[in-house]
PDB file of C-alpha atoms in Angstrom:
ATOM      1  CA  MET A   1       0.007  -0.017  -0.002  1.00 86.00           C
ATOM      2  CA  PHE A   2       1.045   3.572  -0.777  1.00 92.00           C
ATOM      3  CA  THR A   3      -0.012   6.992   0.384  1.00 90.00           C
ATOM      4  CA  GLY A   4       0.411   9.137  -2.773  1.00 91.00           C
ATOM      5  CA  ILE A   5       3.276  11.220  -1.358  1.00 93.00           C
ATOM      6  CA  ILE A   6       5.986  11.185  -4.001  1.00 94.00           C
ATOM      7  CA  GLU A   7       9.470  10.533  -2.618  1.00 93.00           C
ATOM      8  CA  SER A   8      11.595  11.325  -5.677  1.00 93.00           C
ATOM      9  CA  LEU A   9      11.678  11.505  -9.465  1.00 95.00           C
ATOM     10  CA  GLY A  10      13.137   8.753 -11.571  1.00 94.00           C
ATOM     11  CA  THR A  11      14.221   8.490 -15.160  1.00 96.00           C
ATOM     12  CA  VAL A  12      13.399   5.778 -17.729  1.00 96.00           C
ATOM     13  CA  GLU A  13      16.491   4.126 -19.101  1.00 94.00           C
ATOM     14  CA  ALA A  14      14.817   1.382 -21.225  1.00 94.00           C
ATOM     15  CA  LEU A  15      11.506  -0.224 -22.055  1.00 95.00           C
ATOM     16  CA  GLU A  16      11.955  -3.575 -23.724  1.00 93.00           C
ATOM     17  CA  ARG A  17       8.763  -4.592 -25.429  1.00 92.00           C
ATOM     18  CA  HIS A  18       7.821  -8.287 -25.806  1.00 90.00           C
ATOM     19  CA  ALA A  19       4.759 -10.025 -27.344  1.00 87.00           C
ATOM     20  CA  ASP A  20       2.374  -9.109 -24.502  1.00 90.00           C
ATOM     21  CA  SER A  21       4.671  -7.739 -21.789  1.00 94.00           C
ATOM     22  CA  ALA A  22       7.596  -5.464 -21.292  1.00 95.00           C
ATOM     23  CA  ARG A  23      10.602  -4.954 -19.017  1.00 95.00           C
ATOM     24  CA  LEU A  24      11.120  -1.515 -17.543  1.00 95.00           C
ATOM     25  CA  VAL A  25      14.568  -0.227 -16.369  1.00 94.00           C
ATOM     26  CA  LEU A  26      14.652   2.982 -14.278  1.00 93.00           C
ATOM     27  CA  ARG A  27      17.270   5.088 -12.780  1.00 92.00           C
ATOM     28  CA  ALA A  28      15.845   5.383  -9.268  1.00 90.00           C
ATOM     29  CA  GLU A  29      18.580   6.891  -7.036  1.00 86.00           C
ATOM     30  CA  GLY A  30      17.479   7.530  -3.481  1.00 85.00           C
ATOM     31  CA  VAL A  31      14.747   4.876  -3.398  1.00 88.00           C
ATOM     32  CA  ALA A  32      16.160   1.775  -5.070  1.00 86.00           C
ATOM     33  CA  GLU A  33      19.285   1.316  -2.874  1.00 85.00           C
ATOM     34  CA  ASP A  34      17.391  -0.434  -0.063  1.00 82.00           C
ATOM     35  CA  LEU A  35      14.837  -2.113  -2.311  1.00 86.00           C
ATOM     36  CA  PRO A  36      15.337  -5.898  -2.304  1.00 86.00           C
ATOM     37  CA  GLU A  37      14.404  -8.314  -5.068  1.00 88.00           C
ATOM     38  CA  GLY A  38      10.654  -8.725  -4.755  1.00 90.00           C
ATOM     39  CA  GLY A  39      10.188  -5.304  -3.221  1.00 90.00           C
ATOM     40  CA  SER A  40       7.437  -2.962  -4.494  1.00 93.00           C
ATOM     41  CA  LEU A  41       7.750   0.465  -6.018  1.00 94.00           C
ATOM     42  CA  ALA A  42       5.009   2.760  -7.333  1.00 95.00           C
ATOM     43  CA  VAL A  43       5.966   4.193 -10.729  1.00 96.00           C
ATOM     44  CA  ASN A  44       3.525   6.896 -11.821  1.00 96.00           C
ATOM     45  CA  GLY A  45       1.067   5.301  -9.410  1.00 95.00           C
ATOM     46  CA  VAL A  46       1.594   1.715 -10.783  1.00 96.00           C
ATOM     47  CA  CYS A  47       2.752  -0.858  -8.300  1.00 96.00           C
ATOM     48  CA  LEU A  48       5.689  -2.755  -9.835  1.00 95.00           C
ATOM     49  CA  THR A  49       7.865  -5.495  -8.399  1.00 94.00           C
ATOM     50  CA  ALA A  50      11.682  -5.557  -8.520  1.00 91.00           C
ATOM     51  CA  VAL A  51      12.855  -8.578 -10.401  1.00 90.00           C
ATOM     52  CA  ARG A  52      16.646  -8.064 -10.210  1.00 82.00           C
ATOM     53  CA  PRO A  53      18.798  -7.097  -7.209  1.00 72.00           C
ATOM     54  CA  VAL A  54      20.386  -3.963  -8.879  1.00 75.00           C
ATOM     55  CA  GLY A  55      19.243  -1.495  -6.235  1.00 67.00           C
ATOM     56  CA  ALA A  56      22.908  -0.958  -5.169  1.00 71.00           C
ATOM     57  CA  GLU A  57      23.498   0.475  -8.600  1.00 82.00           C
ATOM     58  CA  GLY A  58      20.612   2.876  -8.187  1.00 87.00           C
ATOM     59  CA  ARG A  59      18.515   1.065 -10.761  1.00 89.00           C
ATOM     60  CA  PHE A  60      15.067  -0.566 -10.670  1.00 92.00           C
ATOM     61  CA  VAL A  61      14.096  -3.359 -13.021  1.00 93.00           C
ATOM     62  CA  ALA A  62      10.534  -4.634 -13.259  1.00 94.00           C
ATOM     63  CA  ASP A  63       8.428  -6.832 -15.552  1.00 95.00           C
ATOM     64  CA  VAL A  64       5.150  -5.348 -16.826  1.00 96.00           C
ATOM     65  CA  MET A  65       2.405  -7.659 -17.999  1.00 95.00           C
ATOM     66  CA  GLY A  66      -0.094  -7.004 -20.776  1.00 93.00           C
ATOM     67  CA  GLU A  67      -3.022  -5.938 -18.499  1.00 94.00           C
ATOM     68  CA  THR A  68      -0.847  -3.234 -16.917  1.00 95.00           C
ATOM     69  CA  LEU A  69       0.300  -2.017 -20.338  1.00 94.00           C
ATOM     70  CA  HIS A  70      -3.313  -1.837 -21.536  1.00 94.00           C
ATOM     71  CA  ARG A  71      -4.763  -0.074 -18.501  1.00 94.00           C
ATOM     72  CA  THR A  72      -1.904   2.432 -17.698  1.00 96.00           C
ATOM     73  CA  GLY A  73       0.421   4.723 -19.488  1.00 95.00           C
ATOM     74  CA  ILE A  74       3.535   2.661 -18.717  1.00 95.00           C
ATOM     75  CA  GLY A  75       3.715   1.376 -22.291  1.00 93.00           C
ATOM     76  CA  ALA A  76       4.039   4.908 -23.661  1.00 94.00           C
ATOM     77  CA  LEU A  77       7.121   5.811 -21.604  1.00 95.00           C
ATOM     78  CA  ALA A  78      10.180   6.644 -23.682  1.00 94.00           C
ATOM     79  CA  PRO A  79      13.847   6.657 -22.561  1.00 95.00           C
ATOM     80  CA  GLY A  80      14.580   9.818 -20.709  1.00 95.00           C
ATOM     81  CA  ALA A  81      10.992  10.344 -19.436  1.00 95.00           C
ATOM     82  CA  ARG A  82      10.579  11.420 -15.817  1.00 96.00           C
ATOM     83  CA  VAL A  83       8.411   9.318 -13.525  1.00 97.00           C
ATOM     84  CA  ASN A  84       7.054   9.641  -9.927  1.00 96.00           C
ATOM     85  CA  LEU A  85       8.452   7.172  -7.516  1.00 95.00           C
ATOM     86  CA  GLU A  86       7.162   6.071  -4.068  1.00 93.00           C
ATOM     87  CA  ARG A  87       8.059   3.077  -1.901  1.00 91.00           C
ATOM     88  CA  CYS A  88       5.412   1.160  -0.089  1.00 90.00           C
ATOM     89  CA  LEU A  89       4.330   2.324   3.279  1.00 85.00           C
ATOM     90  CA  PRO A  90       6.172   0.525   6.141  1.00 82.00           C
ATOM     91  CA  ALA A  91       4.381  -0.631   9.324  1.00 83.00           C
ATOM     92  CA  GLY A  92       4.301   2.307  11.660  1.00 80.00           C
ATOM     93  CA  GLY A  93       5.112   4.797   8.940  1.00 82.00           C
ATOM     94  CA  ARG A  94       3.451   8.257   8.723  1.00 82.00           C
ATOM     95  CA  PHE A  95       0.199   8.197   6.715  1.00 84.00           C
ATOM     96  CA  ASP A  96       0.291  11.586   4.961  1.00 85.00           C
ATOM     97  CA  GLY A  97      -1.940  11.063   1.939  1.00 86.00           C
ATOM     98  CA  HIS A  98      -4.734   8.536   1.363  1.00 89.00           C
ATOM     99  CA  ILE A  99      -4.978   4.868   0.604  1.00 88.00           C
ATOM    100  CA  VAL A 100      -3.298   4.258  -2.715  1.00 92.00           C
ATOM    101  CA  GLN A 101      -3.128   0.539  -3.753  1.00 92.00           C
ATOM    102  CA  GLY A 102      -1.057   1.042  -6.932  1.00 93.00           C
ATOM    103  CA  HIS A 103      -3.872  -0.567  -8.966  1.00 94.00           C
ATOM    104  CA  VAL A 104      -4.604   1.972 -11.697  1.00 96.00           C
ATOM    105  CA  ASP A 105      -8.222   2.054 -12.912  1.00 94.00           C
ATOM    106  CA  GLY A 106      -7.585   3.788 -16.249  1.00 95.00           C
ATOM    107  CA  THR A 107      -6.051   6.915 -17.858  1.00 96.00           C
ATOM    108  CA  GLY A 108      -7.337  10.370 -18.381  1.00 96.00           C
ATOM    109  CA  ALA A 109      -6.238  13.354 -20.418  1.00 97.00           C
ATOM    110  CA  ILE A 110      -5.419  16.880 -19.161  1.00 97.00           C
ATOM    111  CA  LEU A 111      -8.030  19.185 -20.639  1.00 97.00           C
ATOM    112  CA  ALA A 112      -6.977  22.510 -19.097  1.00 96.00           C
ATOM    113  CA  LEU A 113      -4.300  24.156 -16.969  1.00 96.00           C
ATOM    114  CA  GLU A 114      -5.251  27.435 -15.205  1.00 94.00           C
ATOM    115  CA  GLU A 115      -2.497  29.120 -13.261  1.00 92.00           C
ATOM    116  CA  HIS A 116      -3.293  31.309 -10.245  1.00 92.00           C
ATOM    117  CA  ALA A 117      -1.124  33.259  -7.872  1.00 90.00           C
ATOM    118  CA  ASP A 118      -0.492  30.477  -5.389  1.00 91.00           C
ATOM    119  CA  TRP A 119      -1.838  27.324  -7.143  1.00 93.00           C
ATOM    120  CA  THR A 120      -2.689  25.758 -10.457  1.00 95.00           C
ATOM    121  CA  THR A 121      -6.041  24.251 -11.371  1.00 96.00           C
ATOM    122  CA  VAL A 122      -5.841  21.140 -13.534  1.00 97.00           C
ATOM    123  CA  ARG A 123      -8.962  19.732 -15.293  1.00 97.00           C
ATOM    124  CA  VAL A 124      -8.806  16.080 -16.305  1.00 97.00           C
ATOM    125  CA  GLY A 125     -11.146  14.238 -18.647  1.00 97.00           C
ATOM    126  CA  ILE A 126     -11.968  10.700 -17.449  1.00 96.00           C
ATOM    127  CA  PRO A 127     -13.777   7.573 -18.768  1.00 94.00           C
ATOM    128  CA  ALA A 128     -17.500   7.545 -18.096  1.00 93.00           C
ATOM    129  CA  GLY A 129     -17.167   4.404 -15.928  1.00 91.00           C
ATOM    130  CA  LEU A 130     -15.012   6.204 -13.382  1.00 93.00           C
ATOM    131  CA  ALA A 131     -17.284   9.213 -12.985  1.00 94.00           C
ATOM    132  CA  PRO A 132     -19.544   7.646 -10.246  1.00 92.00           C
ATOM    133  CA  GLN A 133     -16.448   6.906  -8.134  1.00 93.00           C
ATOM    134  CA  LEU A 134     -15.448  10.645  -7.814  1.00 94.00           C
ATOM    135  CA  ALA A 135     -16.912  13.100  -5.412  1.00 93.00           C
ATOM    136  CA  GLU A 136     -16.074  16.754  -4.613  1.00 94.00           C
ATOM    137  CA  LYS A 137     -13.576  16.927  -1.713  1.00 94.00           C
ATOM    138  CA  GLY A 138     -12.821  13.266  -2.243  1.00 93.00           C
ATOM    139  CA  SER A 139      -9.351  11.781  -3.005  1.00 94.00           C
ATOM    140  CA  ILE A 140      -7.795  10.636  -6.257  1.00 95.00           C
ATOM    141  CA  ALA A 141      -4.334   9.502  -7.267  1.00 96.00           C
ATOM    142  CA  LEU A 142      -3.097  11.285 -10.375  1.00 96.00           C
ATOM    143  CA  ASP A 143       0.073   9.603 -11.639  1.00 95.00           C
ATOM    144  CA  GLY A 144       0.491   8.324  -8.092  1.00 95.00           C
ATOM    145  CA  ILE A 145       0.073  11.817  -6.536  1.00 96.00           C
ATOM    146  CA  SER A 146      -2.521  12.045  -3.760  1.00 95.00           C
ATOM    147  CA  LEU A 147      -4.782  14.962  -4.581  1.00 96.00           C
ATOM    148  CA  THR A 148      -8.111  16.382  -3.411  1.00 95.00           C
ATOM    149  CA  VAL A 149     -10.956  16.745  -5.942  1.00 96.00           C
ATOM    150  CA  THR A 150     -12.143  20.343  -6.019  1.00 96.00           C
ATOM    151  CA  ALA A 151     -14.901  20.067  -8.669  1.00 96.00           C
ATOM    152  CA  VAL A 152     -16.615  17.333 -10.687  1.00 96.00           C
ATOM    153  CA  SER A 153     -18.792  17.382 -13.759  1.00 95.00           C
ATOM    154  CA  PRO A 154     -22.637  17.065 -13.391  1.00 94.00           C
ATOM    155  CA  ALA A 155     -24.081  13.509 -13.210  1.00 91.00           C
ATOM    156  CA  GLY A 156     -24.829  12.205 -16.686  1.00 88.00           C
ATOM    157  CA  ASP A 157     -22.360  14.392 -18.520  1.00 92.00           C
ATOM    158  CA  PRO A 158     -21.321  12.491 -21.648  1.00 92.00           C
ATOM    159  CA  GLN A 159     -17.756  13.795 -21.241  1.00 94.00           C
ATOM    160  CA  PRO A 160     -17.044  13.658 -17.469  1.00 96.00           C
ATOM    161  CA  TRP A 161     -14.207  15.547 -15.862  1.00 97.00           C
ATOM    162  CA  PHE A 162     -12.840  16.605 -12.508  1.00 97.00           C
ATOM    163  CA  GLU A 163     -10.573  19.283 -11.278  1.00 97.00           C
ATOM    164  CA  VAL A 164      -7.749  19.389  -8.730  1.00 97.00           C
ATOM    165  CA  GLY A 165      -5.754  22.260  -7.227  1.00 95.00           C
ATOM    166  CA  ILE A 166      -1.986  21.889  -7.034  1.00 95.00           C
ATOM    167  CA  ILE A 167       0.395  24.029  -4.964  1.00 95.00           C
ATOM    168  CA  PRO A 168       3.839  25.127  -6.186  1.00 94.00           C
ATOM    169  CA  ALA A 169       5.601  22.588  -3.874  1.00 94.00           C
ATOM    170  CA  THR A 170       3.772  19.662  -5.526  1.00 95.00           C
ATOM    171  CA  LEU A 171       4.581  21.029  -8.962  1.00 94.00           C
ATOM    172  CA  ARG A 172       8.300  21.136  -8.171  1.00 94.00           C
ATOM    173  CA  ALA A 173       8.382  17.629  -6.589  1.00 94.00           C
ATOM    174  CA  THR A 174       6.425  15.704  -9.198  1.00 96.00           C
ATOM    175  CA  THR A 175       6.026  15.321 -13.001  1.00 95.00           C
ATOM    176  CA  LEU A 176       2.988  17.718 -12.958  1.00 94.00           C
ATOM    177  CA  GLY A 177       5.416  20.589 -12.964  1.00 92.00           C
ATOM    178  CA  GLY A 178       6.102  19.850 -16.688  1.00 92.00           C
ATOM    179  CA  ALA A 179       2.551  18.689 -17.633  1.00 94.00           C
ATOM    180  CA  ARG A 180       0.842  20.071 -20.773  1.00 95.00           C
ATOM    181  CA  VAL A 181      -2.603  19.989 -22.164  1.00 96.00           C
ATOM    182  CA  GLY A 182      -3.305  16.672 -23.848  1.00 95.00           C
ATOM    183  CA  ASP A 183      -0.883  14.634 -21.688  1.00 95.00           C
ATOM    184  CA  ALA A 184      -2.199  11.263 -20.467  1.00 96.00           C
ATOM    185  CA  VAL A 185      -2.187  10.568 -16.750  1.00 97.00           C
ATOM    186  CA  ASN A 186      -2.827   7.449 -14.675  1.00 97.00           C
ATOM    187  CA  LEU A 187      -5.905   7.452 -12.461  1.00 97.00           C
ATOM    188  CA  GLU A 188      -6.776   5.532  -9.308  1.00 96.00           C
ATOM    189  CA  THR A 189      -9.998   6.356  -7.595  1.00 94.00           C
ATOM    190  CA  ASP A 190     -10.686   5.975  -3.873  1.00 90.00           C
ATOM    191  CA  ALA A 191     -10.803   2.309  -2.863  1.00 90.00           C
ATOM    192  CA  VAL A 192     -13.817   2.885  -0.591  1.00 89.00           C
ATOM    193  CA  ALA A 193     -15.796   4.400  -3.354  1.00 88.00           C
ATOM    194  CA  LYS A 194     -15.091   1.397  -5.577  1.00 89.00           C
ATOM    195  CA  TYR A 195     -16.321  -1.081  -3.041  1.00 90.00           C
ATOM    196  CA  LEU A 196     -19.465   0.866  -2.255  1.00 89.00           C
ATOM    197  CA  LEU A 197     -20.335   1.244  -5.950  1.00 87.00           C
ATOM    198  CA  ARG A 198     -19.798  -2.487  -6.480  1.00 88.00           C
ATOM    199  CA  ALA A 199     -21.934  -3.418  -3.508  1.00 88.00           C
ATOM    200  CA  ARG A 200     -24.803  -1.265  -4.831  1.00 87.00           C
ATOM    201  CA  GLN A 201     -24.766  -3.150  -8.082  1.00 85.00           C
ATOM    202  CA  PHE A 202     -25.986  -6.238  -6.251  1.00 86.00           C
ATOM    203  CA  GLU A 203     -28.869  -4.591  -4.498  1.00 84.00           C
ATOM    204  CA  GLY A 204     -32.137  -6.272  -5.300  1.00 79.00           C
ATOM    205  CA  LEU A 205     -30.441  -9.316  -6.941  1.00 78.00           C
ATOM    206  CA  PRO A 206     -31.160 -12.821  -5.566  1.00 77.00           C
ATOM    207  CA  ALA A 207     -28.232 -14.228  -3.645  1.00 66.00           C
ATOM    208  CA  ASP A 208     -26.303 -17.100  -5.034  1.00 67.00           C
ATOM    209  CA  PRO A 209     -27.725 -20.303  -3.433  1.00 60.00           C
ATOM    210  CA  GLY A 210     -24.362 -21.955  -3.583  1.00 62.00           C
ATOM    211  CA  LEU A 211     -23.005 -19.249  -1.217  1.00 54.00           C
ATOM    212  CA  LEU A 212     -25.675 -19.545   1.409  1.00 50.00           C
ATOM    213  CA  ALA A 213     -25.433 -21.868   4.266  1.00 51.00           C
ATOM    214  CA  ASP A 214     -29.183 -22.226   4.493  1.00 52.00           C
ATOM    215  CA  ALA A 215     -29.813 -22.698   0.731  1.00 47.00           C
ATOM    216  CA  VAL A 216     -33.378 -23.337  -0.425  1.00 49.00           C
ATOM    217  CA  PRO A 217     -33.912 -27.057  -0.730  1.00 52.00           C
ATOM    218  CA  GLY A 218     -34.900 -28.377  -4.041  1.00 51.00           C
ATOM    219  CA  ALA A 219     -32.968 -25.821  -5.990  1.00 49.00           C
ATOM    220  CA  GLU A 220     -31.061 -26.996  -8.996  1.00 50.00           C
ATOM    221  CA  GLY A 221     -27.591 -28.307  -7.995  1.00 48.00           C
ATOM    222  CA  VAL A 222     -28.202 -27.770  -4.279  1.00 46.00           C
ATOM    223  CA  ALA A 223     -28.690 -30.686  -1.925  1.00 48.00           C
ATOM    224  CA  ASP A 224     -31.450 -30.720   0.733  1.00 49.00           C
ATOM    225  CA  PRO A 225     -29.615 -29.951   3.917  1.00 47.00           C
ATOM    226  CA  ALA A 226     -32.734 -30.725   6.046  1.00 47.00           C
ATOM    227  CA  ALA A 227     -32.574 -34.381   4.838  1.00 48.00           C
ATOM    228  CA  ALA A 228     -28.987 -34.611   6.036  1.00 46.00           C
ATOM    229  CA  GLY A 229     -29.925 -33.176   9.352  1.00 49.00           C
ATOM    230  CA  SER A 230     -27.440 -30.363   9.220  1.00 47.00           C
ATOM    231  CA  ILE A 231     -29.959 -27.484   9.291  1.00 47.00           C
ATOM    232  CA  PRO A 232     -33.349 -27.379  11.090  1.00 51.00           C
ATOM    233  CA  SER A 233     -36.406 -27.429   8.784  1.00 49.00           C
ATOM    234  CA  ALA A 234     -37.756 -24.294  10.517  1.00 49.00           C
ATOM    235  CA  SER A 235     -34.704 -22.326   9.346  1.00 48.00           C
ATOM    236  CA  LEU A 236     -35.050 -23.715   5.853  1.00 45.00           C
ATOM    237  CA  SER A 237     -38.705 -22.683   5.629  1.00 51.00           C
ATOM    238  CA  ALA A 238     -37.826 -19.154   6.654  1.00 49.00           C
ATOM    239  CA  SER A 239     -35.008 -19.078   4.032  1.00 49.00           C
ATOM    240  CA  ALA A 240     -37.427 -20.348   1.389  1.00 51.00           C
ATOM    241  CA  ALA A 241     -39.883 -17.609   2.180  1.00 50.00           C
ATOM    242  CA  ILE A 242     -37.212 -14.896   1.947  1.00 50.00           C
ATOM    243  CA  ALA A 243     -36.071 -16.239  -1.410  1.00 49.00           C
ATOM    244  CA  ALA A 244     -39.711 -16.212  -2.662  1.00 51.00           C
ATOM    245  CA  GLY A 245     -40.176 -12.630  -1.583  1.00 53.00           C
ATOM    246  CA  ALA A 246     -42.612 -13.380   1.290  1.00 53.00           C
ATOM    247  CA  ASP A 247     -42.412 -12.310   4.915  1.00 53.00           C
ATOM    248  CA  PRO A 248     -41.311 -15.303   6.959  1.00 48.00           C
ATOM    249  CA  ALA A 249     -42.761 -13.727  10.101  1.00 51.00           C
ATOM    250  CA  ALA A 250     -46.345 -13.649   8.777  1.00 54.00           C
ATOM    251  CA  GLY A 251     -48.870 -16.419   8.445  1.00 52.00           C
ATOM    252  CA  ALA A 252     -48.033 -20.071   8.094  1.00 50.00           C
ATOM    253  CA  ASP A 253     -44.429 -19.300   7.151  1.00 54.00           C
ATOM    254  CA  ARG A 254     -43.660 -18.250  10.755  1.00 58.00           C
ATOM    255  CA  PRO A 255     -41.561 -20.951  12.340  1.00 61.00           C
ATOM    256  CA  ARG A 256     -43.169 -22.561  15.438  1.00 64.00           C
ATOM    257  CA  PRO A 257     -41.479 -21.786  18.766  1.00 67.00           C
ATOM    258  CA  ARG A 258     -39.382 -24.573  20.189  1.00 69.00           C
ATOM    259  CA  ALA A 259     -40.605 -26.549  23.158  1.00 66.00           C
ATOM    260  CA  PRO A 260     -38.606 -25.987  26.278  1.00 69.00           C
ATOM    261  CA  ARG A 261     -35.999 -28.624  26.692  1.00 69.00           C
ATOM    262  CA  SER A 262     -36.007 -30.684  29.900  1.00 65.00           C
ATOM    263  CA  ARG A 263     -32.945 -30.823  31.928  1.00 67.00           C
ATOM    264  CA  PRO A 264     -31.057 -34.081  31.359  1.00 63.00           C
ATOM    265  CA  THR A 265     -30.848 -36.518  34.151  1.00 62.00           C
ATOM    266  CA  PRO A 266     -27.224 -37.065  35.293  1.00 61.00           C
ATOM    267  CA  SER A 267     -25.983 -40.509  34.404  1.00 59.00           C
ATOM    268  CA  ARG A 268     -23.743 -40.790  37.498  1.00 62.00           C
ATOM    269  CA  SER A 269     -25.220 -42.434  40.616  1.00 63.00           C
ATOM    270  CA  PHE A 270     -23.965 -41.188  43.985  1.00 64.00           C
ATOM    271  CA  PRO A 271     -23.881 -43.394  47.149  1.00 71.00           C
ATOM    272  CA  PRO A 272     -26.528 -42.654  49.836  1.00 73.00           C
ATOM    273  CA  ARG A 273     -25.561 -40.308  52.587  1.00 74.00           C
ATOM    274  CA  PRO A 274     -24.715 -41.890  55.951  1.00 74.00           C
ATOM    275  CA  PRO A 275     -27.346 -41.409  58.722  1.00 75.00           C
ATOM    276  CA  SER A 276     -26.688 -38.382  60.867  1.00 73.00           C
ATOM    277  CA  ARG A 277     -25.627 -38.885  64.475  1.00 74.00           C
ATOM    278  CA  PRO A 278     -28.342 -38.252  67.230  1.00 74.00           C
ATOM    279  CA  ARG A 279     -27.749 -34.843  68.812  1.00 75.00           C
ATOM    280  CA  THR A 280     -27.275 -34.888  72.649  1.00 73.00           C
ATOM    281  CA  PRO A 281     -29.176 -32.127  74.537  1.00 73.00           C
ATOM    282  CA  PRO A 282     -27.014 -29.536  76.219  1.00 72.00           C
ATOM    283  CA  ALA A 283     -26.342 -29.753  79.885  1.00 69.00           C
ATOM    284  CA  PRO A 284     -28.511 -27.560  82.276  1.00 69.00           C
ATOM    285  CA  TRP A 285     -27.042 -24.184  83.283  1.00 66.00           C
ATOM    286  CA  THR A 286     -25.285 -24.026  86.572  1.00 61.00           C
ATOM    287  CA  PRO A 287     -23.651 -21.017  88.247  1.00 60.00           C
ATOM    288  CA  CYS A 288     -19.998 -20.651  87.671  1.00 59.00           C
ATOM    289  CA  MET A 289     -17.934 -21.300  90.761  1.00 54.00           C
ATOM    290  CA  ARG A 290     -14.862 -19.078  90.823  1.00 55.00           C
ATOM    291  CA  ARG A 291     -12.493 -18.584  93.628  1.00 54.00           C
ATOM    292  CA  SER A 292     -12.121 -14.976  94.609  1.00 51.00           C
ATOM    293  CA  ALA A 293      -8.731 -13.279  94.756  1.00 50.00           C
ATOM    294  CA  ARG A 294      -9.278 -12.818  98.504  1.00 55.00           C
ATOM    295  CA  SER A 295     -10.467 -16.315  99.142  1.00 53.00           C
ATOM    296  CA  PRO A 296     -10.058 -17.665 102.683  1.00 56.00           C
ATOM    297  CA  PRO A 297      -7.705 -20.526 103.308  1.00 56.00           C
ATOM    298  CA  ALA A 298      -8.569 -23.950 102.339  1.00 58.00           C
ATOM    299  CA  GLY A 299     -11.218 -25.698 104.481  1.00 57.00           C
ATOM    300  CA  SER A 300     -13.192 -22.354 105.118  1.00 53.00           C
ATOM    301  CA  SER A 301     -16.827 -22.282 104.163  1.00 52.00           C
ATOM    302  CA  SER A 302     -16.918 -18.483 103.232  1.00 51.00           C
ATOM    303  CA  TRP A 303     -17.207 -18.706  99.418  1.00 49.00           C
ATOM    304  CA  SER A 304     -18.671 -16.208  97.106  1.00 47.00           C
ATOM    305  CA  THR A 305     -20.583 -18.171  94.504  1.00 49.00           C
ATOM    306  CA  THR A 306     -22.282 -15.297  92.734  1.00 49.00           C
ATOM    307  CA  ARG A 307     -21.954 -11.564  92.278  1.00 52.00           C
ATOM    308  CA  THR A 308     -24.792 -10.998  94.745  1.00 51.00           C
ATOM    309  CA  ALA A 309     -23.115 -12.953  97.422  1.00 52.00           C
ATOM    310  CA  ARG A 310     -19.840 -11.054  96.955  1.00 53.00           C
ATOM    311  CA  THR A 311     -21.710  -7.762  97.050  1.00 53.00           C
ATOM    312  CA  ARG A 312     -23.529  -8.649 100.293  1.00 54.00           C
ATOM    313  CA  ALA A 313     -20.241  -9.795 101.943  1.00 52.00           C
ATOM    314  CA  THR A 314     -18.641  -6.462 100.992  1.00 54.00           C
ATOM    315  CA  SER A 315     -21.553  -4.237 102.065  1.00 53.00           C
ATOM    316  CA  SER A 316     -21.710  -5.865 105.521  1.00 55.00           C
ATOM    317  CA  ALA A 317     -18.134  -4.755 106.257  1.00 55.00           C
ATOM    318  CA  ARG A 318     -18.766  -1.085 105.453  1.00 59.00           C
ATOM    319  CA  PRO A 319     -19.844   1.425 108.155  1.00 60.00           C
ATOM    320  CA  PRO A 320     -23.481   2.464 108.018  1.00 61.00           C
ATOM    321  CA  SER A 321     -24.359   5.563 106.098  1.00 59.00           C
ATOM    322  CA  PRO A 322     -25.220   8.717 108.201  1.00 58.00           C
ATOM    323  CA  THR A 323     -28.926   9.304 108.777  1.00 57.00           C
ATOM    324  CA  PRO A 324     -30.546  12.682 107.958  1.00 56.00           C
ATOM    325  CA  SER A 325     -30.778  13.528 111.667  1.00 55.00           C
ATOM    326  CA  ALA A 326     -27.028  13.304 111.951  1.00 52.00           C
ATOM    327  CA  TRP A 327     -26.671  15.801 109.086  1.00 55.00           C
ATOM    328  CA  ALA A 328     -28.697  18.245 110.970  1.00 49.00           C
TER     329      ALA A 328
END
């Protein structure tokens, strides 16, 4: 994956054409030195694979198949032409542009160049099939350069186009600085727009029975899964109703609710519990017999068995309290 931020400019050294393919040799100093055999490099937005370990020499060699030559402008490159180069995004690298896969959708032609004080407006004509994939303020890769769409042609225009604004720094760092009216450019639309447009093409179409897990029984080339016992018949009846355009939740097509399942009886048998021991009743309560700290010698019968007895023994030794007459 790439981001559309051009790292450097390369120069075409040779383009060897074969029957339905070609071999491209580039002078790519600054980006090819650490590119191993099998590494990827975006050349004018086209993802190519290094087939020879000549990166130490500052060169990049790639084989180009017929589909790439037909869909992109690689086949029109001549020796000495300048190309935009970008290495693939490493894990943890800075994501400065947008998602660029290096899979060019087609080519367009520059219709107009309008220079302003601080930017240049470029209008590009595109094939009609790419027009639904473009939106104002969306992203597009133009010869591998990540740009923002500033204007688009009205829907249904027989000759669709779009416009982008380019700042002077981008003109100096890319091949757009020497672009002229009529030049062909590689186009790659936003990947998200392509997937959304493709998904909408399948709206309203019946699903392929071979791709459904609950395929309708009896269809041609599809076995009856209910006979095999792999899918409940209630699920199949609902699927058949959906395929026929009916509401499975209405009328007789509604699947019957399942009966509550009983809890299975454990297969293990446990030994009977031993009989519990008979409980003995507690002993009756008796007052606690404690020896006082000031107990008489052994053999004496003056024992304090309760708090009341101790209190009485102590109060008998105290002098009597004065009477009210004595206070007077």
